[in-house]
PDB file of C-alpha atoms in Angstrom:
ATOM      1  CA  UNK A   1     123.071 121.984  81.935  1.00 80.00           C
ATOM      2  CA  UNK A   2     125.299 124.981  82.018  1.00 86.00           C
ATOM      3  CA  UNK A   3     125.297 127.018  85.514  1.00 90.00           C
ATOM      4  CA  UNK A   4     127.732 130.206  86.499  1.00 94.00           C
ATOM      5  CA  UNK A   5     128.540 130.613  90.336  1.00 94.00           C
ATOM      6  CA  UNK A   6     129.161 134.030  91.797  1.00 94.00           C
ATOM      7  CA  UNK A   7     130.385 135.091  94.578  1.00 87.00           C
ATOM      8  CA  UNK A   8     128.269 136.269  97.065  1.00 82.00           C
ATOM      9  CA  UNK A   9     127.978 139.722  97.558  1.00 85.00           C
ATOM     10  CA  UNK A  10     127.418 142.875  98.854  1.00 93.00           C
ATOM     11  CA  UNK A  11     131.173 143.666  98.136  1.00 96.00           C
ATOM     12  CA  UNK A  12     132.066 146.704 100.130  1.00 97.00           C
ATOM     13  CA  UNK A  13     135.412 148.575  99.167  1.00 97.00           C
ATOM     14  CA  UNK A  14     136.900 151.728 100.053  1.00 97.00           C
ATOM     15  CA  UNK A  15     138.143 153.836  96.565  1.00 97.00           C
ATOM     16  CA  UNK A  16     141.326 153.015  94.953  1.00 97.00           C
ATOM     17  CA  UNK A  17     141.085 149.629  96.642  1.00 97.00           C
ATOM     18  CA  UNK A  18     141.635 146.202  94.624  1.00 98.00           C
ATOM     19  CA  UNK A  19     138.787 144.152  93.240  1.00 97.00           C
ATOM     20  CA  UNK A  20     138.017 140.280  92.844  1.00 97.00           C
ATOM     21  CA  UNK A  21     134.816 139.499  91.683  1.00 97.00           C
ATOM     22  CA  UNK A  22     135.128 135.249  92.069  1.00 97.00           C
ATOM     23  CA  UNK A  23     133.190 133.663  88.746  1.00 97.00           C
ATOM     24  CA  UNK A  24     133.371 129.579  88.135  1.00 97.00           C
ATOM     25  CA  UNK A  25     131.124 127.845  85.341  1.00 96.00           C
ATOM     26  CA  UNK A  26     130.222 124.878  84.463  1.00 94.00           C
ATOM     27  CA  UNK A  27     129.693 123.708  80.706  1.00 90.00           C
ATOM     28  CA  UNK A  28     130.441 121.524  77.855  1.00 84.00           C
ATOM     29  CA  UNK A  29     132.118 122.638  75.128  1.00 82.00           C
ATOM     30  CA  UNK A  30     134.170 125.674  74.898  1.00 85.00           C
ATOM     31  CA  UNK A  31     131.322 128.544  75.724  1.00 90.00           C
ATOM     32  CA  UNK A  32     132.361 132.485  75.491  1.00 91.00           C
ATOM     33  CA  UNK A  33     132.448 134.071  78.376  1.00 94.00           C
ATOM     34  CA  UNK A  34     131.033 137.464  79.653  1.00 95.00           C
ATOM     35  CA  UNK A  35     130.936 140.205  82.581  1.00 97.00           C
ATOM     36  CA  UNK A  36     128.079 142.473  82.492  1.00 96.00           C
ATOM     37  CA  UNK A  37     126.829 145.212  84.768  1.00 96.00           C
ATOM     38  CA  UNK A  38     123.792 146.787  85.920  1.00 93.00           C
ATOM     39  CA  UNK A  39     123.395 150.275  87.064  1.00 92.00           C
ATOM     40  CA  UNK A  40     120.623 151.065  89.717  1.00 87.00           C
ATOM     41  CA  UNK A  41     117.643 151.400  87.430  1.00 84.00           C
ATOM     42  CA  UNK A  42     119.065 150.495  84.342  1.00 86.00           C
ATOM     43  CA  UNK A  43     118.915 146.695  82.443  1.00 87.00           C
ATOM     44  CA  UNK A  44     122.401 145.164  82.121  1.00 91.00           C
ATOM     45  CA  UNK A  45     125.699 146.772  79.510  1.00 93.00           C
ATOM     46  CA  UNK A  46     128.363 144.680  78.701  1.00 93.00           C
ATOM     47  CA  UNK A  47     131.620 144.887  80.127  1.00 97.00           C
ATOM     48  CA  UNK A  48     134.077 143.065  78.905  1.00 96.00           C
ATOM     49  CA  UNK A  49     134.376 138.960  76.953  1.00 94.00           C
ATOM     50  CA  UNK A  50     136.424 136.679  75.921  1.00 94.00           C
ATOM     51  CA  UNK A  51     135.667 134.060  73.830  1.00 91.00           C
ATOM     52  CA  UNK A  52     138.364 131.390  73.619  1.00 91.00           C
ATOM     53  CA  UNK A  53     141.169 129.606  76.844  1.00 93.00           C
ATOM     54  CA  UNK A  54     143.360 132.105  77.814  1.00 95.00           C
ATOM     55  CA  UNK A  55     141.825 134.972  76.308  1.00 95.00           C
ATOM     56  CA  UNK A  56     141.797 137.764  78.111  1.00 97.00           C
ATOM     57  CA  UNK A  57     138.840 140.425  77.929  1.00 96.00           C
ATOM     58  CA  UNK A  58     139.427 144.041  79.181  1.00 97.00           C
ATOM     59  CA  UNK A  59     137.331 147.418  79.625  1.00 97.00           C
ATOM     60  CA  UNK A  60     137.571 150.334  81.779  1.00 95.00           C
ATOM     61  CA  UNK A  61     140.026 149.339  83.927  1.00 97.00           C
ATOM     62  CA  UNK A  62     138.161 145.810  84.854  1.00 98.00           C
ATOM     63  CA  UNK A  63     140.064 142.597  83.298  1.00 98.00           C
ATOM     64  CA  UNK A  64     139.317 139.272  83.564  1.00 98.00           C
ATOM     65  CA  UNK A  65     140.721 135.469  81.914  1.00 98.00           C
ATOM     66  CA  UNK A  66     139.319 133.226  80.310  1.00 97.00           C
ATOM     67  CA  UNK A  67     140.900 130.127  82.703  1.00 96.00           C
ATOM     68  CA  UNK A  68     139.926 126.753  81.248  1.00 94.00           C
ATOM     69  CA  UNK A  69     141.851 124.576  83.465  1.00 94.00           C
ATOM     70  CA  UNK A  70     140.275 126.066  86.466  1.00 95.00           C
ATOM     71  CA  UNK A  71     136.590 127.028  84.616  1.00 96.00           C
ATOM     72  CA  UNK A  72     136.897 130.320  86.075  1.00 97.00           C
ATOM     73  CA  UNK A  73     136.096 133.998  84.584  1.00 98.00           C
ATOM     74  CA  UNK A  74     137.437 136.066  88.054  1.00 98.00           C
ATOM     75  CA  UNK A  75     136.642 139.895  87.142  1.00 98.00           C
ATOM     76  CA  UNK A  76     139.412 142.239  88.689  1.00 98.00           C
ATOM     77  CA  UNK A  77     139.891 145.818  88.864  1.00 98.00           C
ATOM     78  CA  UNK A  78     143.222 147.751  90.284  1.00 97.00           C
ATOM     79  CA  UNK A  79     141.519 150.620  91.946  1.00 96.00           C
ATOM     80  CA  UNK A  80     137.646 150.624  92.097  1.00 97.00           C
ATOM     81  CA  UNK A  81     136.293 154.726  92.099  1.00 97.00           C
ATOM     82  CA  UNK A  82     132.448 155.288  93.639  1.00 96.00           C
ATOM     83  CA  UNK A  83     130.744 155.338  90.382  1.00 96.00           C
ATOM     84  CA  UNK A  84     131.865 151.571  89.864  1.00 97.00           C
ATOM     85  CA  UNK A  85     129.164 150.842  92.256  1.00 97.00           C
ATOM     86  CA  UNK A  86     126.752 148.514  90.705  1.00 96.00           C
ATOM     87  CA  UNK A  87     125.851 145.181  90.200  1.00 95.00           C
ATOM     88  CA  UNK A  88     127.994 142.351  88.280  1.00 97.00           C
ATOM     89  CA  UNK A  89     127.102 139.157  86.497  1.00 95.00           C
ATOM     90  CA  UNK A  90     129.399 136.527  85.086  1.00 96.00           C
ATOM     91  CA  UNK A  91     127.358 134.890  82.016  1.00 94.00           C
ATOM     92  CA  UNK A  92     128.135 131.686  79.161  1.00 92.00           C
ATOM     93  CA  UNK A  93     126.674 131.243  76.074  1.00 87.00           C
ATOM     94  CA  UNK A  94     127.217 128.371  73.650  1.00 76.00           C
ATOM     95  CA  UNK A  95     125.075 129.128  70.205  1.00 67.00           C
ATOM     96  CA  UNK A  96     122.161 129.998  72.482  1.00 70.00           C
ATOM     97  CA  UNK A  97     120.711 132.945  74.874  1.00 76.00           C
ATOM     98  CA  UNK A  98     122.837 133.646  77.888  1.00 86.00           C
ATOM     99  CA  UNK A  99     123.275 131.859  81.046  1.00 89.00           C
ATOM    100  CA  UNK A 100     123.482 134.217  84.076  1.00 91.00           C
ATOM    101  CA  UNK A 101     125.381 134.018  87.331  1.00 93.00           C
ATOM    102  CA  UNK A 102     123.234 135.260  90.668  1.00 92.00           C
ATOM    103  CA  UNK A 103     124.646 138.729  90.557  1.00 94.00           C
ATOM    104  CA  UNK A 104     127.654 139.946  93.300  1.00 95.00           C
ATOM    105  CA  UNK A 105     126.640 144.030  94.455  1.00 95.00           C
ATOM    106  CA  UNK A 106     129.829 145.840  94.509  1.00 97.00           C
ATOM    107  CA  UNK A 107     129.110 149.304  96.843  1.00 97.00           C
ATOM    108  CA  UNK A 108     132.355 151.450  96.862  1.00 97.00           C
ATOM    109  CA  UNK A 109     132.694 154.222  99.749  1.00 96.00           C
ATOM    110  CA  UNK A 110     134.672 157.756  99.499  1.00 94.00           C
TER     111      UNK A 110
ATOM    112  CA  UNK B   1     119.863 155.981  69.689  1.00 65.00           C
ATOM    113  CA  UNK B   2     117.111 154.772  71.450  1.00 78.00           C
ATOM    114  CA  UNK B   3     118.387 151.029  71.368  1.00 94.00           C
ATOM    115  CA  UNK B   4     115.932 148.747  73.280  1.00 96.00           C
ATOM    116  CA  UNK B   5     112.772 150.102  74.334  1.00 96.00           C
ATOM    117  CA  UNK B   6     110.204 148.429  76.875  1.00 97.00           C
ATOM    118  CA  UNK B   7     107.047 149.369  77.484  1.00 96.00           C
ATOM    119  CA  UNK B   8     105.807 149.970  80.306  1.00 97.00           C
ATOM    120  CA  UNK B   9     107.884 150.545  82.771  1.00 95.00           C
ATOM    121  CA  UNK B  10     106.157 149.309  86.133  1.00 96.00           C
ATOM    122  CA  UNK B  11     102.587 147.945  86.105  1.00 96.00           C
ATOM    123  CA  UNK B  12     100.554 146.517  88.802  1.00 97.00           C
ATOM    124  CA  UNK B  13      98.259 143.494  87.953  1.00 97.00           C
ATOM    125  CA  UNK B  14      95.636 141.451  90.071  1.00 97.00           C
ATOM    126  CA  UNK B  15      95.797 137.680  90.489  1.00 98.00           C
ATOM    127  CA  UNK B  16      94.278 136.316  87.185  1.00 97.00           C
ATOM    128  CA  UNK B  17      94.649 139.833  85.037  1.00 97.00           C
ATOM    129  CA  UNK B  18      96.430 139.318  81.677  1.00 97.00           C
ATOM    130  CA  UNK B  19      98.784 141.750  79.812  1.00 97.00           C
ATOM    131  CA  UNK B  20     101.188 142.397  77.341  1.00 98.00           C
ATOM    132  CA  UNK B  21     105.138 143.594  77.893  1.00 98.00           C
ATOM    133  CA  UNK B  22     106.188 145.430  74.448  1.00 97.00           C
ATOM    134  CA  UNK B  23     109.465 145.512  73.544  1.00 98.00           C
ATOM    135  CA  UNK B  24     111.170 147.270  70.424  1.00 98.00           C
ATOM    136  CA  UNK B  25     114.618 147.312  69.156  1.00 97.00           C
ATOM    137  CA  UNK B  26     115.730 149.763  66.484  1.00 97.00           C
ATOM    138  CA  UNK B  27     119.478 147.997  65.935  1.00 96.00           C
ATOM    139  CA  UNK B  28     118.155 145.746  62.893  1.00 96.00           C
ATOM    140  CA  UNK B  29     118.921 142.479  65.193  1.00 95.00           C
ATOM    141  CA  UNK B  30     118.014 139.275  64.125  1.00 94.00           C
ATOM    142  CA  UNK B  31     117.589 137.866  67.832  1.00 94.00           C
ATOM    143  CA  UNK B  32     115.347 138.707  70.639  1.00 95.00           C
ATOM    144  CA  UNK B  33     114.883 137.510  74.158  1.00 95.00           C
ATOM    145  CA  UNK B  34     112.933 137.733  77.192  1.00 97.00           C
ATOM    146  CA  UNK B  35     114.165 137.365  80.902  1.00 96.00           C
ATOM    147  CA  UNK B  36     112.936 138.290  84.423  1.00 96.00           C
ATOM    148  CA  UNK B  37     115.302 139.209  87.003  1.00 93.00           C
ATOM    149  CA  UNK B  38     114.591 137.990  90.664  1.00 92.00           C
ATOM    150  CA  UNK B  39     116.516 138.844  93.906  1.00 84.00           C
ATOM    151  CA  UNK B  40     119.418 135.990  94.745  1.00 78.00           C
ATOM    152  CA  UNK B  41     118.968 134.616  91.318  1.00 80.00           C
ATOM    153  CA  UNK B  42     120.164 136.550  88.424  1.00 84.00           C
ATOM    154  CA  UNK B  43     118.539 136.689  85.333  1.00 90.00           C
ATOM    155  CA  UNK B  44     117.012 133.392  83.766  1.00 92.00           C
ATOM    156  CA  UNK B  45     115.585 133.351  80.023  1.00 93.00           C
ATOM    157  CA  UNK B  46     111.736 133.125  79.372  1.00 96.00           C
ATOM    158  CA  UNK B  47     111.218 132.634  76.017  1.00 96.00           C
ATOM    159  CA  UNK B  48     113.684 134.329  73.142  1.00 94.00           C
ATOM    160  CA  UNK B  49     113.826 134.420  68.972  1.00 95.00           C
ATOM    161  CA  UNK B  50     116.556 133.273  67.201  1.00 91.00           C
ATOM    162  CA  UNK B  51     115.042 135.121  64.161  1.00 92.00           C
ATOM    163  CA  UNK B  52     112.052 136.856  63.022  1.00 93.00           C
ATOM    164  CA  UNK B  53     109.159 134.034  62.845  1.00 91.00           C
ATOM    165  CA  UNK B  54     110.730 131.455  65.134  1.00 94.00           C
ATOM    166  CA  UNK B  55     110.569 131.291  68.878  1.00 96.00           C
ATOM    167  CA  UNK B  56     111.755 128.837  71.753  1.00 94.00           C
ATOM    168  CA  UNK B  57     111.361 128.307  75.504  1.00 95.00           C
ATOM    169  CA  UNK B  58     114.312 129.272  77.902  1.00 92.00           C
ATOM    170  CA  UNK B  59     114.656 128.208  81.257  1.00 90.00           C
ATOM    171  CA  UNK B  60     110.929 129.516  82.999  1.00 95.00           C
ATOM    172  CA  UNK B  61     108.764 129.204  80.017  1.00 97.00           C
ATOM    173  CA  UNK B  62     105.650 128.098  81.927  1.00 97.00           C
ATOM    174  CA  UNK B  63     102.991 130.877  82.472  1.00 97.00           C
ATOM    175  CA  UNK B  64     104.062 133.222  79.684  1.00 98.00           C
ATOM    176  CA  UNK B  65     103.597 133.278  75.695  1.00 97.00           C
ATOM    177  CA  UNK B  66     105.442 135.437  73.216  1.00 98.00           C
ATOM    178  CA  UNK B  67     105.091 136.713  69.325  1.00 97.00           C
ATOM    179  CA  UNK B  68     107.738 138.202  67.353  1.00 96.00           C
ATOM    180  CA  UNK B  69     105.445 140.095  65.910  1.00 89.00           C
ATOM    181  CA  UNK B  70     108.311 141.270  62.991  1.00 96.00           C
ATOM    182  CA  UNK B  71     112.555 141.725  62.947  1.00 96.00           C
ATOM    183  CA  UNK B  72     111.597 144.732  65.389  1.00 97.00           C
ATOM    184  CA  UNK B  73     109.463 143.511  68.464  1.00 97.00           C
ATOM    185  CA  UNK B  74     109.004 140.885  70.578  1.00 98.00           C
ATOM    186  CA  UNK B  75     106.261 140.671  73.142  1.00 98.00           C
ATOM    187  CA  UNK B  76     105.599 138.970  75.928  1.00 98.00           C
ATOM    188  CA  UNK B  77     101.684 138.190  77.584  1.00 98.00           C
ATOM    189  CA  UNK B  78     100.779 136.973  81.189  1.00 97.00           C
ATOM    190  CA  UNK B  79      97.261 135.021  80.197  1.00 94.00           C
ATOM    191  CA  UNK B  80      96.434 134.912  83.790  1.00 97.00           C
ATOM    192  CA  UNK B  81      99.053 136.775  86.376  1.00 97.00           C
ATOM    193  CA  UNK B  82      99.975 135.044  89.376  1.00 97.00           C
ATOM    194  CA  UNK B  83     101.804 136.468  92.692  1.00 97.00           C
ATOM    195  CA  UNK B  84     104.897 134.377  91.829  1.00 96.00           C
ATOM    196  CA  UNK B  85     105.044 136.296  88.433  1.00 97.00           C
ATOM    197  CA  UNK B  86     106.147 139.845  90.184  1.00 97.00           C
ATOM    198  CA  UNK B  87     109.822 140.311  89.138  1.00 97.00           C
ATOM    199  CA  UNK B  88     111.409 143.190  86.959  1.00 95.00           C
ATOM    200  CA  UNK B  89     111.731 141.841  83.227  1.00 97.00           C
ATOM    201  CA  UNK B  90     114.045 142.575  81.116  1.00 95.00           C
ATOM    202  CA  UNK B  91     114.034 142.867  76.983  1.00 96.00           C
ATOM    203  CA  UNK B  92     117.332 142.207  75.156  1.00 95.00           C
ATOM    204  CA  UNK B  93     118.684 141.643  71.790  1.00 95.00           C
ATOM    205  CA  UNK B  94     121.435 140.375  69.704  1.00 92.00           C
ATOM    206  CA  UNK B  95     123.276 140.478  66.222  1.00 90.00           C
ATOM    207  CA  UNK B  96     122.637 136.970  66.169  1.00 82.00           C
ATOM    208  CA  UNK B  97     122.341 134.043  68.384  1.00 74.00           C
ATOM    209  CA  UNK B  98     124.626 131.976  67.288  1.00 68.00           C
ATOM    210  CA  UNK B  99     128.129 133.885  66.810  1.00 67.00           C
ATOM    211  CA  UNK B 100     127.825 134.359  70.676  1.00 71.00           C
ATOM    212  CA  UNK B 101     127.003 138.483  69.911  1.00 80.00           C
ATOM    213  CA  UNK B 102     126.622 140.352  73.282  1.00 84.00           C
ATOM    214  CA  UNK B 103     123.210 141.157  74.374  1.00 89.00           C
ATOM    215  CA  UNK B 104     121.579 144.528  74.101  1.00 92.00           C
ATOM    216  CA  UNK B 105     118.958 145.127  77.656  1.00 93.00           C
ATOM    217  CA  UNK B 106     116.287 147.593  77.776  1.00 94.00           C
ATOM    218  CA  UNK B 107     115.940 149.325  81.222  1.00 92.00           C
ATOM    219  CA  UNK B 108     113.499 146.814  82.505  1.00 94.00           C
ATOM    220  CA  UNK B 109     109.596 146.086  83.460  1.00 96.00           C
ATOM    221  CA  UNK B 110     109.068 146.039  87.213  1.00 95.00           C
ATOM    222  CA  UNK B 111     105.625 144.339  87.710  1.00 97.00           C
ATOM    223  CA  UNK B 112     104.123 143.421  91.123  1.00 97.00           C
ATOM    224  CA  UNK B 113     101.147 140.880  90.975  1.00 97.00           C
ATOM    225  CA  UNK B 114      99.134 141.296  93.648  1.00 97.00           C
TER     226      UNK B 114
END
């Protein structure tokens, strides 16, 4: 069946630092592709999609491409602030309900 | 805007106690779903409605039964709570579920069976 691997987290950055969130999947067919987050006691928003090879899906400063050749959805950010701390999950769907990745914690320090 | 709305939002049950999670959506969306959310493991789907009158099992059906109860809510009932039921849950909908239509959460249902 389908399956998204995350990397592991915590992540721990200092602000303005780069971020690489590491997202691989494993499907048939062409599923769309997702990045959600989750705000301490808050369910999950959206982030950012893309739905077809090569597309590339982009939202407050986080990108990430839609890399068929390598099944990857890597979520990347130029310079991560504090309030980007939070959780992050990689998700497919094909026609159906989402399938979730394990989650990577990204904590960001002053 | 109130979105998705869960009810409640933590409960404590005893081994064997049954209840019911409510959930409401007020974005006229055709699909609904359930999922619980457990440390290490992400989210994985518990039962969800394509459309008003149909359901289907997700990934961890077994212990659980739903009712879309009309295009609004969904709900979800523990017959008989075990230990290895304690998880936060989560509520979400969808335009549709077909067109791949991100997913609307509520904030969650953290319930510890005891």
């Amino acid at each position: 069946g389908d399956s998204v691997t995350q990397m592991e987290g915590p992540v721990t950055l200092s602000e303005e630092a780069f971020l690489t969130i590491n997202c691989t999947y494993t499907a048939t067919g062409y599923p769309s592709l997702f990045w959600y987050v989750q705000y301490p006691g808050e369910g999950l928003q959206l982030l950012l999609k893309a739905t077809k090879a090569d597309d590339k899906g982009s939202n407050k400063g986080f990108e990430a491409t839609y890399r068929k050749e390598t099944t990857s959805f890597h979520l990347e950010k130029g310079s991560v602030q504090v309030s980007d701390s939070a959780v992050y999950f990689c998700a497919l769907t094909q026609r159906r309900a989402l399938t979730f990745g394990s989650g990577t914690r990204l904590q960001v320090q002053p | 805007n109130a979105g998705v709305t869960q009810t409640p939002k933590f409960q404590v049950l005893k081994t064997g106690q049954s209840m019911t999670l409510q959930c409401a959506q007020d974005m006229n969306h055709n699909s609904m779903y359930w999922y619980r959310q457990d440390p290490g493991m992400g989210l994985r789907l518990i039962y969800y409605s394509a459309s008003e009158g149909t359901t289907d099992k997700g990934e961890v059906p077994n212990g659980y039964n739903v009712s879309r109860l009309n295009k609004r809510e969904f709900s979800l009932r523990l017959e008989s709570a075990a230990p290895s039921q304690t998880s936060v849950y989560f509520c979400a909908s969808s335009v549709d579920s077909i067109n791949n239509s991100p997913l609307h959460f509520g904030n969650g249902t953290r319930l510890t069976v005891t």
